[in-house]
Tab-separated table of N, CA, C and O in Angstrom:
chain	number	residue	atom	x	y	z
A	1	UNK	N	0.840	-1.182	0.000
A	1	UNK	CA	0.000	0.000	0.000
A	1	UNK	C	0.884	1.244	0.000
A	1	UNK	O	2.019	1.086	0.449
A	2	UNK	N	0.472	2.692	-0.518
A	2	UNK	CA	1.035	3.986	-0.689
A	2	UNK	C	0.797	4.212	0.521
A	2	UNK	O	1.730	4.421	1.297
A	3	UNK	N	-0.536	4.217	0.942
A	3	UNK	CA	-1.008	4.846	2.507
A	3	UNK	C	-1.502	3.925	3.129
A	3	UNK	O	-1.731	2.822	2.633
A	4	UNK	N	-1.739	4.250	4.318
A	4	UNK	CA	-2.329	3.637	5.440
A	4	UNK	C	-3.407	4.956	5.997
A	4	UNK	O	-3.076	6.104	6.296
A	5	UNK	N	-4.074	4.656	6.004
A	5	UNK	CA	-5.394	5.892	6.761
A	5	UNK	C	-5.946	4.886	8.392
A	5	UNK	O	-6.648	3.875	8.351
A	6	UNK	N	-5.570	5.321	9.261
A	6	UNK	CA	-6.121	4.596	10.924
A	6	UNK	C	-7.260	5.494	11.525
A	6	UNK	O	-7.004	6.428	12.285
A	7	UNK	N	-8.286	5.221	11.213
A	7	UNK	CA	-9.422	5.533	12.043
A	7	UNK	C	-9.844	5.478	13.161
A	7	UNK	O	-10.047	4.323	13.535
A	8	UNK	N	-10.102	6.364	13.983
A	8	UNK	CA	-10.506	6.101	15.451
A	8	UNK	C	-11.332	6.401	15.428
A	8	UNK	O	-11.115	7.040	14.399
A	9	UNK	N	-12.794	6.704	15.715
A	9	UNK	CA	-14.277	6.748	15.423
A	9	UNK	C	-14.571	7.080	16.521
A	9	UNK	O	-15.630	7.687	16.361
A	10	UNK	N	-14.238	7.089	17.963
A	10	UNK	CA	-14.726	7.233	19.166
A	10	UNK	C	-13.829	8.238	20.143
A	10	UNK	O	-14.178	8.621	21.260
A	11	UNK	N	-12.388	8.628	19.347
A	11	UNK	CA	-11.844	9.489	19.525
A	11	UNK	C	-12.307	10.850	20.807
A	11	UNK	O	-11.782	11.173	21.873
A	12	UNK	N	-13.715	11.455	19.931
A	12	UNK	CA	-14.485	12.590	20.071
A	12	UNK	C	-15.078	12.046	21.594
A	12	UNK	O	-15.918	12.707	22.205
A	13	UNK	N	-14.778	11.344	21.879
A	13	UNK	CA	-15.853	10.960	23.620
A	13	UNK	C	-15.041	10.834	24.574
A	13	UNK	O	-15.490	10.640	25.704
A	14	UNK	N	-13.343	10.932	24.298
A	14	UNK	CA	-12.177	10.850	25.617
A	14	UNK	C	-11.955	12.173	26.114
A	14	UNK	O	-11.916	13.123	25.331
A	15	UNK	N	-11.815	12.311	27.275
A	15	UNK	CA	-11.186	13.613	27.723
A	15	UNK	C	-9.589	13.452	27.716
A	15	UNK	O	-9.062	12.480	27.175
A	16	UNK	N	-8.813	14.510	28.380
A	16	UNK	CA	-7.229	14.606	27.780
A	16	UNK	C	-6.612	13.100	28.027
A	16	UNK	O	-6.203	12.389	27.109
A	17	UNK	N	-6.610	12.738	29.391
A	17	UNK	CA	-6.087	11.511	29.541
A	17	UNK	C	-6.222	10.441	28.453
A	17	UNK	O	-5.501	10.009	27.553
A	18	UNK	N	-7.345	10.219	28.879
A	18	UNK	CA	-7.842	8.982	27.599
A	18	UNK	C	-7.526	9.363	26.111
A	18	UNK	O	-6.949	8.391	25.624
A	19	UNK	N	-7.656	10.367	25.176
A	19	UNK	CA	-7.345	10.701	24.322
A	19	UNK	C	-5.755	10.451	24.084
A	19	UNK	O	-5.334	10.099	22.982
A	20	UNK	N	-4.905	10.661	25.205
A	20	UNK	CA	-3.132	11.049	25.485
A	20	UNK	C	-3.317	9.330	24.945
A	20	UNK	O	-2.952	8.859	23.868
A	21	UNK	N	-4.060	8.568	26.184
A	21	UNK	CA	-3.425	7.077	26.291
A	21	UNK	C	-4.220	6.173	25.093
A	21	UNK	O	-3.662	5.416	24.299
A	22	UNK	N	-5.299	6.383	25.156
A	22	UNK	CA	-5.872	5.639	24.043
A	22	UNK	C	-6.066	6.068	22.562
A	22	UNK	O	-6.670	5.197	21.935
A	23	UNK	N	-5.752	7.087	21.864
A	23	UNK	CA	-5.421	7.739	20.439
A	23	UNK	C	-3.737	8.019	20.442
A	23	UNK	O	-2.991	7.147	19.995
A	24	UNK	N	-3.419	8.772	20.758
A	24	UNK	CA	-2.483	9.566	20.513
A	24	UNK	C	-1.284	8.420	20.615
A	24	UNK	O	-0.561	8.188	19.647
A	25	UNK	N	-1.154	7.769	21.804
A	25	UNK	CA	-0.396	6.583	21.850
A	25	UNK	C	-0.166	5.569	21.071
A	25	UNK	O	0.960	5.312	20.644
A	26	UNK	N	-1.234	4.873	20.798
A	26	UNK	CA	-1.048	3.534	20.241
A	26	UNK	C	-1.016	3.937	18.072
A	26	UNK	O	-0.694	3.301	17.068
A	27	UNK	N	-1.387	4.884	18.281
A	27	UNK	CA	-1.332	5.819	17.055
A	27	UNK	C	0.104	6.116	16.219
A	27	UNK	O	0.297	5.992	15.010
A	28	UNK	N	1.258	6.646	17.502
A	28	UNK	CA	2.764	7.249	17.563
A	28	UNK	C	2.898	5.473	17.042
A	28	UNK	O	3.270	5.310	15.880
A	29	UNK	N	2.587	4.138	17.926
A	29	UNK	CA	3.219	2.769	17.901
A	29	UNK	C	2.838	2.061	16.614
A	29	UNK	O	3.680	1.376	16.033
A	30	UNK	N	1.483	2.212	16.097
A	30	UNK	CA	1.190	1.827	14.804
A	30	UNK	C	2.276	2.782	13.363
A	30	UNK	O	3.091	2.336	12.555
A	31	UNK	N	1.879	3.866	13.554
A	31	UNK	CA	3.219	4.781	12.776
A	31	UNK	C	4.277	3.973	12.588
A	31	UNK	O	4.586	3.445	11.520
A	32	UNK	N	5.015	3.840	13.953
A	32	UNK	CA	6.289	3.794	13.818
A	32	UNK	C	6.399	2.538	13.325
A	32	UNK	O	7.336	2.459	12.530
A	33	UNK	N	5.481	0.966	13.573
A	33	UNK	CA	6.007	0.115	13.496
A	33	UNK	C	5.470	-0.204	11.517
A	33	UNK	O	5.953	-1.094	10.816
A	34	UNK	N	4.258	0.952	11.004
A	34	UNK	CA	4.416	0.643	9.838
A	34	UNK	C	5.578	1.069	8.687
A	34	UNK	O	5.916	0.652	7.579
A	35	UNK	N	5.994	2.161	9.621
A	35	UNK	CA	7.537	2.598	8.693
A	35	UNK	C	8.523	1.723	9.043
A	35	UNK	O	9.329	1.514	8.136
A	36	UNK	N	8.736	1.097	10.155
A	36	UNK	CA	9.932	0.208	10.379
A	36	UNK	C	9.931	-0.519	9.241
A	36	UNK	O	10.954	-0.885	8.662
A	37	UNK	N	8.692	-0.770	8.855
A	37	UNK	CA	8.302	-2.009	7.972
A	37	UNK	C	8.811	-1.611	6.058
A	37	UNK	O	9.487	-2.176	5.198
A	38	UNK	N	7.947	-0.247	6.168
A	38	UNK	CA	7.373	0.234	4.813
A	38	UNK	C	8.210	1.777	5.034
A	38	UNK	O	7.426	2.599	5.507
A	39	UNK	N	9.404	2.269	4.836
A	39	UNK	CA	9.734	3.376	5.085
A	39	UNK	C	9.058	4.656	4.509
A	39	UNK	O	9.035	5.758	5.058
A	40	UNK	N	8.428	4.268	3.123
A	40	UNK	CA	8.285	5.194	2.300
A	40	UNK	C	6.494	5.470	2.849
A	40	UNK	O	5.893	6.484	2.494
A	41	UNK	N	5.996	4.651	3.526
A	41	UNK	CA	4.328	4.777	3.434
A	41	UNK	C	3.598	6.142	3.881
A	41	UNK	O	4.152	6.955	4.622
A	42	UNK	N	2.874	6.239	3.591
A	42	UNK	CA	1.707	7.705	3.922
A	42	UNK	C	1.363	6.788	4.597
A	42	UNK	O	1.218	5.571	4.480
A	43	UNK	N	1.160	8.127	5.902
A	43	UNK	CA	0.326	7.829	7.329
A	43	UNK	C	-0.468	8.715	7.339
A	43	UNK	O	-0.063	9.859	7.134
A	44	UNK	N	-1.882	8.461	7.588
A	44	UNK	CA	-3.071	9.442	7.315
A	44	UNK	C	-3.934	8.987	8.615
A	44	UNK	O	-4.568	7.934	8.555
A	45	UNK	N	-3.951	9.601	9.520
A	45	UNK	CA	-4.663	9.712	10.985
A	45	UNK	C	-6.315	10.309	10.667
A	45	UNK	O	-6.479	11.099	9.737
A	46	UNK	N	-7.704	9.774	11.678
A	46	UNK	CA	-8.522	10.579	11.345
A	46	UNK	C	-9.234	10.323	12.698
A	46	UNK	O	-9.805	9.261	12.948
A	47	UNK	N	-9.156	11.405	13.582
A	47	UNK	CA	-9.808	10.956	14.785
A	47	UNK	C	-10.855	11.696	14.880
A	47	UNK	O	-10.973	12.917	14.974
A	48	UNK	N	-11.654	10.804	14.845
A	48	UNK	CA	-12.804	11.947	14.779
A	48	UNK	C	-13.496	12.552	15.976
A	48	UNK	O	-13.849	12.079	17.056
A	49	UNK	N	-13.555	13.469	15.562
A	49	UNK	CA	-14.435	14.666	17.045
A	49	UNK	C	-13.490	15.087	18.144
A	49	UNK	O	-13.733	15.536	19.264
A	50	UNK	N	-11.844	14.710	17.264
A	50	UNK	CA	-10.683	15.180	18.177
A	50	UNK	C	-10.692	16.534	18.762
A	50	UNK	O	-10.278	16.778	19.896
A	51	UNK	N	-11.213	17.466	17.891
A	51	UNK	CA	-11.329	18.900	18.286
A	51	UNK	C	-9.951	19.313	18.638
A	51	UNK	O	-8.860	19.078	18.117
A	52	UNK	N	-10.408	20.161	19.926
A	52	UNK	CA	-8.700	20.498	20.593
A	52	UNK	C	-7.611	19.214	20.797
A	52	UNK	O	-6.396	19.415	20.817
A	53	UNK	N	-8.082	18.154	20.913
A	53	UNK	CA	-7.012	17.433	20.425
A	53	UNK	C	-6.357	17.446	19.340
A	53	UNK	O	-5.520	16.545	19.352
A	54	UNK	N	-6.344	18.068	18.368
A	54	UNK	CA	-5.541	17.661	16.890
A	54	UNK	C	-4.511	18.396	16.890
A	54	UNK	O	-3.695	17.865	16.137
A	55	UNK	N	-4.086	19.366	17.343
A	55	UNK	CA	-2.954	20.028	17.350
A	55	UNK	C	-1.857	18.623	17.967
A	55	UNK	O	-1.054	18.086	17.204
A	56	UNK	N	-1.960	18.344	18.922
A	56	UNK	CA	-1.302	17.294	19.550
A	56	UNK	C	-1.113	16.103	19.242
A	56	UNK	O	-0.233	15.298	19.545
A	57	UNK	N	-2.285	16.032	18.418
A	57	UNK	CA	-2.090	14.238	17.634
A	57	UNK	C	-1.172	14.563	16.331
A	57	UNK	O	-0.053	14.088	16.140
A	58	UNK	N	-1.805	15.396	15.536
A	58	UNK	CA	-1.127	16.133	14.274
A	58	UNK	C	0.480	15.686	15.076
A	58	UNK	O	0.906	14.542	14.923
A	59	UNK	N	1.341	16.810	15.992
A	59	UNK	CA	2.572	16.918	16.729
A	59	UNK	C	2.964	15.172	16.677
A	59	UNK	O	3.773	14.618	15.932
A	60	UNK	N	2.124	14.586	17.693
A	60	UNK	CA	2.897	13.809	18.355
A	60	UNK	C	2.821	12.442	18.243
A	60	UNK	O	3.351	11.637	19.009
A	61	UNK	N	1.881	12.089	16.881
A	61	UNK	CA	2.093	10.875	16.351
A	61	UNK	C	2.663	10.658	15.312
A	61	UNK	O	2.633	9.454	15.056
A	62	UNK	N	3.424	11.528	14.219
A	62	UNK	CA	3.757	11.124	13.057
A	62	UNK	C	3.082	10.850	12.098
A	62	UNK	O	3.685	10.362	11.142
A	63	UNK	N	1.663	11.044	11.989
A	63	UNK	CA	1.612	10.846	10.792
A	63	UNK	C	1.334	11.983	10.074
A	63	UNK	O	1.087	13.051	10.635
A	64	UNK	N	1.357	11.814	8.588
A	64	UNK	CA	1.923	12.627	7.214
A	64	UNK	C	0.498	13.708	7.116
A	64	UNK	O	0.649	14.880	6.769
A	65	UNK	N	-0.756	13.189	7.437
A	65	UNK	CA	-1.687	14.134	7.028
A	65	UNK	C	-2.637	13.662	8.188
A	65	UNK	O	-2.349	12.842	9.059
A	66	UNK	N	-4.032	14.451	8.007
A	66	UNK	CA	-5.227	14.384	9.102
A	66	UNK	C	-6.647	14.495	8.531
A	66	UNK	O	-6.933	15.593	8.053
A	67	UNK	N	-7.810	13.299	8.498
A	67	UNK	CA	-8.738	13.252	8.310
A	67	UNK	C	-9.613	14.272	9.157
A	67	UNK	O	-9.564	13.720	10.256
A	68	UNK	N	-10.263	15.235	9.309
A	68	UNK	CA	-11.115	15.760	9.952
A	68	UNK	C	-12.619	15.575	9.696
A	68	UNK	O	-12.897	15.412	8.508
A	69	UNK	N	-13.800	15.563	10.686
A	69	UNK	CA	-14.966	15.787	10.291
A	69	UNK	C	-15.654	17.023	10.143
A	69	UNK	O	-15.084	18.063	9.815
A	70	UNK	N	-16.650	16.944	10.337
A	70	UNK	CA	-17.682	18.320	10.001
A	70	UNK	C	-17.589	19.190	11.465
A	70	UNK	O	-17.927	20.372	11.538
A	71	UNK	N	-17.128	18.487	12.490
A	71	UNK	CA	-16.977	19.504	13.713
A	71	UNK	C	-16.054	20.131	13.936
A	71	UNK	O	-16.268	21.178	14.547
A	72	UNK	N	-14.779	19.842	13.603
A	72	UNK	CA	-13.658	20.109	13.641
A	72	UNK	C	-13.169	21.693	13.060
A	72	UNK	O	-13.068	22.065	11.891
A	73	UNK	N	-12.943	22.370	14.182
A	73	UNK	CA	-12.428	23.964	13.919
A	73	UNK	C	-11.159	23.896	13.303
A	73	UNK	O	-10.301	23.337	13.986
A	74	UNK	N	-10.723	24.416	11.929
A	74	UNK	CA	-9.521	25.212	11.515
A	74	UNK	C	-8.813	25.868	11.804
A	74	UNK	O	-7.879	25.908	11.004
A	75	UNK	N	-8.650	26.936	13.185
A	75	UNK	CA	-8.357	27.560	13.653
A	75	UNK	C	-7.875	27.170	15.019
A	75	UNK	O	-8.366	27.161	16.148
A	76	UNK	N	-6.297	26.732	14.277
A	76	UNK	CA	-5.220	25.989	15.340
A	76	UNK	C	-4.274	25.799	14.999
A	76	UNK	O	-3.449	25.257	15.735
């Protein structure tokens, strides 16, 4: 595959903690272990209803681009 796109669908219902440990985390570990693999691959994240989370996931997981939904503010 060119890309990989990882969906989190339930994203939008964690507060900071849970979001830190259950998105943002295992997110950085999927990344890394599909480039170990595939150096060249697109990583395309889409958490939805991340809101103020996306600045931080965007940062701190690595991947290349960001799915957003219809709630999601631009202004960040």
């Amino acid at each position: 595959a060119d890309a990989v796109q990882i969906f989190d669908t339930w994203a939008g219902a964690l507060d900071d903690t849970g979001f830190r440990r259950l998105v943002i985390e295992p997110t950085k570990r999927i990344v890394a272990g599909v480039r170990e693999r595939m150096p060249g691959a697109r990583m395309i994240g889409f958490p939805k209803g991340a809101g103020g989370h996306l600045p931080a996931y965007v940062r701190e997981t690595g991947v290349d681009a960001v799915g957003i939904d219809w709630q999601a503010s631009l202004d960040f």
